[in-house]
mmCIF file of C-alpha atoms in Angstrom:
data_model
loop_
_atom_site.group_PDB
_atom_site.id
_atom_site.type_symbol
_atom_site.label_atom_id
_atom_site.label_comp_id
_atom_site.label_asym_id
_atom_site.label_seq_id
_atom_site.Cartn_x
_atom_site.Cartn_y
_atom_site.Cartn_z
ATOM 1 C CA MET K 1 -52.712 -15.055 53.262
ATOM 2 C CA CYS K 2 -52.701 -18.806 53.737
ATOM 3 C CA GLY K 3 -53.018 -20.789 50.511
ATOM 4 C CA ARG K 4 -51.258 -24.138 51.113
ATOM 5 C CA MET K 5 -50.699 -26.132 54.296
ATOM 6 C CA THR K 6 -49.110 -29.330 55.596
ATOM 7 C CA MET K 7 -50.246 -31.828 58.205
ATOM 8 C CA THR K 8 -48.005 -34.649 59.435
ATOM 9 C CA HIS K 9 -49.244 -35.155 63.009
ATOM 10 C CA PRO K 10 -51.357 -38.342 63.480
ATOM 11 C CA SER K 11 -55.085 -37.815 63.838
ATOM 12 C CA ASP K 12 -55.316 -39.847 67.039
ATOM 13 C CA ALA K 13 -52.653 -37.638 68.628
ATOM 14 C CA MET K 14 -54.604 -34.541 67.603
ATOM 15 C CA ALA K 15 -57.807 -35.962 69.069
ATOM 16 C CA ARG K 16 -56.013 -36.500 72.390
ATOM 17 C CA LEU K 17 -54.376 -33.061 72.292
ATOM 18 C CA PHE K 18 -57.740 -31.309 71.940
ATOM 19 C CA ASP K 19 -59.738 -33.812 74.001
ATOM 20 C CA ALA K 20 -61.960 -34.206 70.945
ATOM 21 C CA ALA K 21 -63.954 -37.146 69.616
ATOM 22 C CA PRO K 22 -62.541 -38.016 66.156
ATOM 23 C CA SER K 23 -64.779 -38.614 63.143
ATOM 24 C CA ASN K 24 -64.183 -41.835 61.231
ATOM 25 C CA ASP K 25 -63.727 -40.043 57.898
ATOM 26 C CA LEU K 26 -60.751 -37.804 58.666
ATOM 27 C CA PRO K 27 -58.284 -37.185 55.813
ATOM 28 C CA GLU K 28 -55.232 -39.429 55.828
ATOM 29 C CA VAL K 29 -51.888 -38.061 56.993
ATOM 30 C CA PRO K 30 -49.100 -37.186 56.396
ATOM 31 C CA ARG K 31 -49.986 -34.506 53.833
ATOM 32 C CA TYR K 32 -47.382 -32.137 52.432
ATOM 33 C CA ASN K 33 -49.425 -29.988 50.055
ATOM 34 C CA ILE K 34 -52.973 -29.366 51.276
ATOM 35 C CA CYS K 35 -54.758 -27.206 48.720
ATOM 36 C CA PRO K 36 -58.040 -25.279 48.700
ATOM 37 C CA THR K 37 -61.186 -27.419 48.140
ATOM 38 C CA GLN K 38 -59.514 -30.382 49.858
ATOM 39 C CA ALA K 39 -60.622 -31.777 53.212
ATOM 40 C CA VAL K 40 -58.963 -30.513 56.381
ATOM 41 C CA ALA K 41 -59.383 -31.900 59.906
ATOM 42 C CA VAL K 42 -60.680 -29.217 62.296
ATOM 43 C CA VAL K 43 -61.838 -29.004 65.906
ATOM 44 C CA THR K 44 -65.305 -27.705 66.767
ATOM 45 C CA ALA K 45 -67.186 -27.370 70.039
ATOM 46 C CA ASP K 46 -70.693 -28.817 69.797
ATOM 47 C CA GLY K 47 -72.952 -28.692 72.817
ATOM 48 C CA GLY K 48 -70.117 -28.738 75.311
ATOM 49 C CA SER K 49 -68.067 -31.473 73.644
ATOM 50 C CA ARG K 50 -65.308 -31.179 71.059
ATOM 51 C CA ARG K 51 -65.132 -32.986 67.736
ATOM 52 C CA LEU K 52 -62.259 -33.517 65.322
ATOM 53 C CA ARG K 53 -63.995 -33.551 61.960
ATOM 54 C CA PRO K 54 -63.289 -32.967 58.258
ATOM 55 C CA MET K 55 -64.278 -29.791 56.419
ATOM 56 C CA ARG K 56 -63.792 -28.569 52.870
ATOM 57 C CA TRP K 57 -61.268 -25.732 52.704
ATOM 58 C CA GLY K 58 -63.025 -22.917 50.861
ATOM 59 C CA PHE K 59 -65.918 -21.161 52.606
ATOM 60 C CA LEU K 60 -69.237 -21.213 50.726
ATOM 61 C CA PRO K 61 -71.693 -18.465 51.756
ATOM 62 C CA HIS K 62 -75.286 -19.638 52.028
ATOM 63 C CA TRP K 63 -76.348 -17.597 48.989
ATOM 64 C CA TYR K 64 -74.009 -19.392 46.558
ATOM 65 C CA LYS K 65 -76.144 -21.446 44.189
ATOM 66 C CA THR K 66 -73.221 -23.697 43.243
ATOM 67 C CA PRO K 67 -69.744 -24.199 44.765
ATOM 68 C CA THR K 68 -68.326 -22.083 41.941
ATOM 69 C CA ASP K 69 -70.958 -19.331 42.060
ATOM 70 C CA GLY K 70 -68.448 -16.816 43.432
ATOM 71 C CA PRO K 71 -64.825 -16.485 44.537
ATOM 72 C CA LEU K 72 -63.304 -19.298 46.572
ATOM 73 C CA LEU K 73 -63.069 -17.850 50.097
ATOM 74 C CA ILE K 74 -60.113 -19.684 51.607
ATOM 75 C CA ASN K 75 -59.205 -16.809 53.964
ATOM 76 C CA ALA K 76 -61.188 -14.334 56.069
ATOM 77 C CA ARG K 77 -59.587 -11.000 57.005
ATOM 78 C CA ALA K 78 -59.574 -10.377 60.763
ATOM 79 C CA GLU K 79 -60.095 -6.651 60.208
ATOM 80 C CA THR K 80 -63.454 -7.108 58.456
ATOM 81 C CA ILE K 81 -64.647 -10.603 59.430
ATOM 82 C CA ALA K 82 -67.306 -9.289 61.815
ATOM 83 C CA GLU K 83 -68.787 -7.041 59.113
ATOM 84 C CA LYS K 84 -68.606 -9.026 55.876
ATOM 85 C CA PRO K 85 -71.955 -10.698 55.070
ATOM 86 C CA ALA K 86 -70.168 -13.932 54.146
ATOM 87 C CA PHE K 87 -68.460 -14.309 57.534
ATOM 88 C CA ARG K 88 -70.185 -12.248 60.220
ATOM 89 C CA ALA K 89 -72.551 -14.998 61.461
ATOM 90 C CA ALA K 90 -69.797 -17.614 61.381
ATOM 91 C CA CYS K 91 -67.495 -15.275 63.287
ATOM 92 C CA ARG K 92 -70.053 -15.069 66.079
ATOM 93 C CA GLU K 93 -71.341 -18.645 66.099
ATOM 94 C CA ARG K 94 -69.101 -21.060 64.174
ATOM 95 C CA ARG K 95 -65.417 -20.775 64.993
ATOM 96 C CA CYS K 96 -63.030 -23.708 64.771
ATOM 97 C CA LEU K 97 -59.418 -24.717 65.361
ATOM 98 C CA VAL K 98 -57.363 -25.867 62.374
ATOM 99 C CA PRO K 99 -54.351 -27.934 63.475
ATOM 100 C CA VAL K 100 -51.563 -28.115 60.893
ATOM 101 C CA THR K 101 -47.820 -28.676 60.813
ATOM 102 C CA GLY K 102 -46.985 -25.638 58.687
ATOM 103 C CA PHE K 103 -47.906 -23.498 55.697
ATOM 104 C CA TYR K 104 -46.347 -22.026 52.568
ATOM 105 C CA GLU K 105 -45.954 -18.444 51.379
ATOM 106 C CA TRP K 106 -44.349 -17.106 48.215
ATOM 107 C CA THR K 107 -42.004 -14.346 47.144
ATOM 108 C CA LYS K 108 -41.073 -13.390 43.582
ATOM 109 C CA GLY K 109 -37.656 -13.922 42.043
ATOM 110 C CA GLU K 110 -35.920 -11.395 39.829
ATOM 111 C CA ASP K 111 -37.363 -13.206 36.808
ATOM 112 C CA GLY K 112 -40.887 -13.129 38.280
ATOM 113 C CA ALA K 113 -40.846 -16.796 39.298
ATOM 114 C CA ARG K 114 -42.869 -17.786 42.385
ATOM 115 C CA LEU K 115 -40.445 -18.834 45.135
ATOM 116 C CA PRO K 116 -42.065 -20.875 47.948
ATOM 117 C CA TRP K 117 -41.126 -20.623 51.626
ATOM 118 C CA TYR K 118 -42.194 -23.026 54.350
ATOM 119 C CA PHE K 119 -43.260 -21.805 57.805
ATOM 120 C CA THR K 120 -43.539 -24.099 60.822
ATOM 121 C CA PRO K 121 -43.400 -23.562 64.611
ATOM 122 C CA ALA K 122 -39.797 -23.124 65.700
ATOM 123 C CA ASP K 123 -40.308 -25.487 68.647
ATOM 124 C CA GLY K 124 -41.811 -28.294 66.539
ATOM 125 C CA SER K 125 -45.213 -28.129 68.218
ATOM 126 C CA PRO K 126 -48.493 -28.396 66.286
ATOM 127 C CA LEU K 127 -49.627 -25.126 64.738
ATOM 128 C CA VAL K 128 -53.256 -24.255 65.495
ATOM 129 C CA LEU K 129 -54.888 -21.742 63.163
ATOM 130 C CA ALA K 130 -58.123 -19.822 63.724
ATOM 131 C CA GLY K 131 -60.958 -20.762 61.376
ATOM 132 C CA VAL K 132 -64.638 -20.117 60.751
ATOM 133 C CA TRP K 133 -67.044 -22.580 59.157
ATOM 134 C CA GLN K 134 -70.340 -22.833 57.317
ATOM 135 C CA ASP K 135 -72.665 -25.638 56.213
ATOM 136 C CA TRP K 136 -73.717 -25.303 52.559
ATOM 137 C CA SER K 137 -76.146 -27.389 50.525
ATOM 138 C CA ARG K 138 -78.020 -27.265 47.230
ATOM 139 C CA GLY K 139 -79.971 -30.308 46.111
ATOM 140 C CA GLU K 140 -77.757 -33.367 46.515
ATOM 141 C CA ASP K 141 -74.608 -31.283 47.061
ATOM 142 C CA ALA K 142 -73.730 -30.637 50.697
ATOM 143 C CA PHE K 143 -70.468 -29.459 52.231
ATOM 144 C CA THR K 144 -69.210 -28.207 55.558
ATOM 145 C CA THR K 145 -66.726 -25.512 54.589
ATOM 146 C CA LEU K 146 -64.146 -23.341 56.310
ATOM 147 C CA ALA K 147 -61.910 -20.310 55.905
ATOM 148 C CA ILE K 148 -58.654 -19.529 57.706
ATOM 149 C CA VAL K 149 -58.593 -16.193 59.535
ATOM 150 C CA THR K 150 -55.689 -13.935 58.532
ATOM 151 C CA THR K 151 -54.303 -10.669 59.850
ATOM 152 C CA ALA K 152 -51.660 -8.082 58.969
ATOM 153 C CA ALA K 153 -48.229 -9.684 59.074
ATOM 154 C CA SER K 154 -45.663 -9.039 61.775
ATOM 155 C CA PRO K 155 -42.550 -7.180 60.594
ATOM 156 C CA TRP K 156 -40.656 -10.484 60.371
ATOM 157 C CA MET K 157 -43.400 -12.202 58.385
ATOM 158 C CA ALA K 158 -43.820 -9.158 56.146
ATOM 159 C CA GLU K 159 -40.381 -9.876 54.693
ATOM 160 C CA THR K 160 -42.157 -12.715 52.866
ATOM 161 C CA HIS K 161 -45.842 -11.733 52.757
ATOM 162 C CA HIS K 162 -48.010 -8.876 54.043
ATOM 163 C CA ARG K 163 -50.604 -11.223 55.587
ATOM 164 C CA GLU K 164 -50.341 -14.200 57.935
ATOM 165 C CA PRO K 165 -52.779 -16.743 59.378
ATOM 166 C CA VAL K 166 -53.950 -16.153 62.939
ATOM 167 C CA SER K 167 -52.344 -18.774 65.170
ATOM 168 C CA LEU K 168 -53.689 -19.644 68.610
ATOM 169 C CA ALA K 169 -51.789 -20.616 71.752
ATOM 170 C CA PRO K 170 -53.189 -23.523 73.839
ATOM 171 C CA GLU K 171 -54.529 -21.154 76.466
ATOM 172 C CA ASP K 172 -56.616 -19.450 73.760
ATOM 173 C CA TRP K 173 -58.240 -22.512 72.179
ATOM 174 C CA ALA K 174 -61.277 -22.541 74.474
ATOM 175 C CA LYS K 175 -61.912 -18.832 73.994
ATOM 176 C CA TRP K 176 -61.785 -19.120 70.204
ATOM 177 C CA LEU K 177 -64.198 -22.065 70.302
ATOM 178 C CA GLY K 178 -66.624 -20.033 72.408
ATOM 179 C CA GLU K 179 -66.239 -22.215 75.486
ATOM 180 C CA GLU K 180 -65.138 -19.290 77.652
ATOM 181 C CA GLY K 181 -67.624 -16.612 76.671
ATOM 182 C CA HIS K 182 -66.686 -13.480 74.755
ATOM 183 C CA GLY K 183 -63.311 -12.091 73.793
ATOM 184 C CA ALA K 184 -62.376 -14.056 70.679
ATOM 185 C CA ALA K 185 -61.794 -10.830 68.736
ATOM 186 C CA THR K 186 -58.769 -10.055 70.903
ATOM 187 C CA LEU K 187 -57.047 -13.212 69.655
ATOM 188 C CA MET K 188 -56.870 -12.114 66.014
ATOM 189 C CA GLN K 189 -53.291 -10.886 66.153
ATOM 190 C CA ALA K 190 -50.009 -11.610 64.385
ATOM 191 C CA ALA K 191 -47.804 -14.294 65.885
ATOM 192 C CA PRO K 192 -45.191 -13.186 68.428
ATOM 193 C CA GLU K 193 -41.579 -12.874 67.348
ATOM 194 C CA GLY K 194 -39.809 -16.224 67.334
ATOM 195 C CA ARG K 195 -42.987 -18.264 66.747
ATOM 196 C CA TYR K 196 -41.933 -19.604 63.350
ATOM 197 C CA ALA K 197 -38.963 -20.997 61.546
ATOM 198 C CA ARG K 198 -38.904 -20.514 57.764
ATOM 199 C CA TRP K 199 -36.878 -21.703 54.823
ATOM 200 C CA ARG K 200 -37.004 -21.840 51.033
ATOM 201 C CA VAL K 201 -38.378 -25.040 49.519
ATOM 202 C CA ASP K 202 -38.525 -26.589 46.069
ATOM 203 C CA PRO K 203 -40.807 -24.833 43.539
ATOM 204 C CA ARG K 204 -42.393 -28.225 42.847
ATOM 205 C CA VAL K 205 -44.838 -27.353 45.608
ATOM 206 C CA ASN K 206 -46.311 -24.758 43.238
ATOM 207 C CA SER K 207 -48.153 -27.658 41.579
ATOM 208 C CA ASN K 208 -51.202 -28.843 43.505
ATOM 209 C CA ARG K 209 -50.380 -32.379 42.344
ATOM 210 C CA ALA K 210 -46.989 -32.459 44.083
ATOM 211 C CA GLN K 211 -46.736 -34.570 47.234
ATOM 212 C CA GLY K 212 -44.088 -36.070 49.496
ATOM 213 C CA PRO K 213 -41.831 -35.081 52.409
ATOM 214 C CA GLU K 214 -39.214 -33.663 50.052
ATOM 215 C CA LEU K 215 -41.541 -30.681 49.483
ATOM 216 C CA ILE K 216 -40.605 -29.240 52.888
ATOM 217 C CA GLU K 217 -36.867 -29.943 52.674
ATOM 218 C CA PRO K 218 -34.781 -26.729 52.804
ATOM 219 C CA ILE K 219 -33.021 -25.506 49.680
ATOM 220 C CA ALA K 220 -30.590 -22.618 49.235
ATOM 221 C CA ALA K 221 -32.359 -19.249 49.159
#
């Protein structure tokens, strides 16, 4: 799965990278512990032009009467995304790119403690995750929400967790956004070997209130 993320790349650099017009209300960076329900900057393709815009992490299906009317859908499984009522329309019509610096996964210690690991591209480049999004509103409440697409983990990733977020290479961005016709389903694969570096980090990141660059500093495993 993907349950916490980091973003340290400047928003203006991301706008240039994706050739996207940036919104003026993007979340501030750097961020070292992005949690569900918080705003995330994503790239969408609207009428032939790209936008870098904020969305609430935690997909809200249109039938939810309140934001807490059902489970918080932070991830969408690649294997069933085209069939699940919550995601099937978004999978066809509303796909987005989610640029981040890295993400966290957890293993369990011998005493049952949650041990966090940090994953980031081994070459230091921005990590671009596949997402789907949905507008949701009830009365005065209105959100644009997203979920990260996940798939079965590669053998290397499975040493830490059995799922991983779908990451997209630059040559695949346009296809995922729907700018190059059909074929997005073929992109929902595990990352190739060597894509990520990983290391253990301080359990302080287990708290959604923790912040700061020290959260991604390596510690002894």
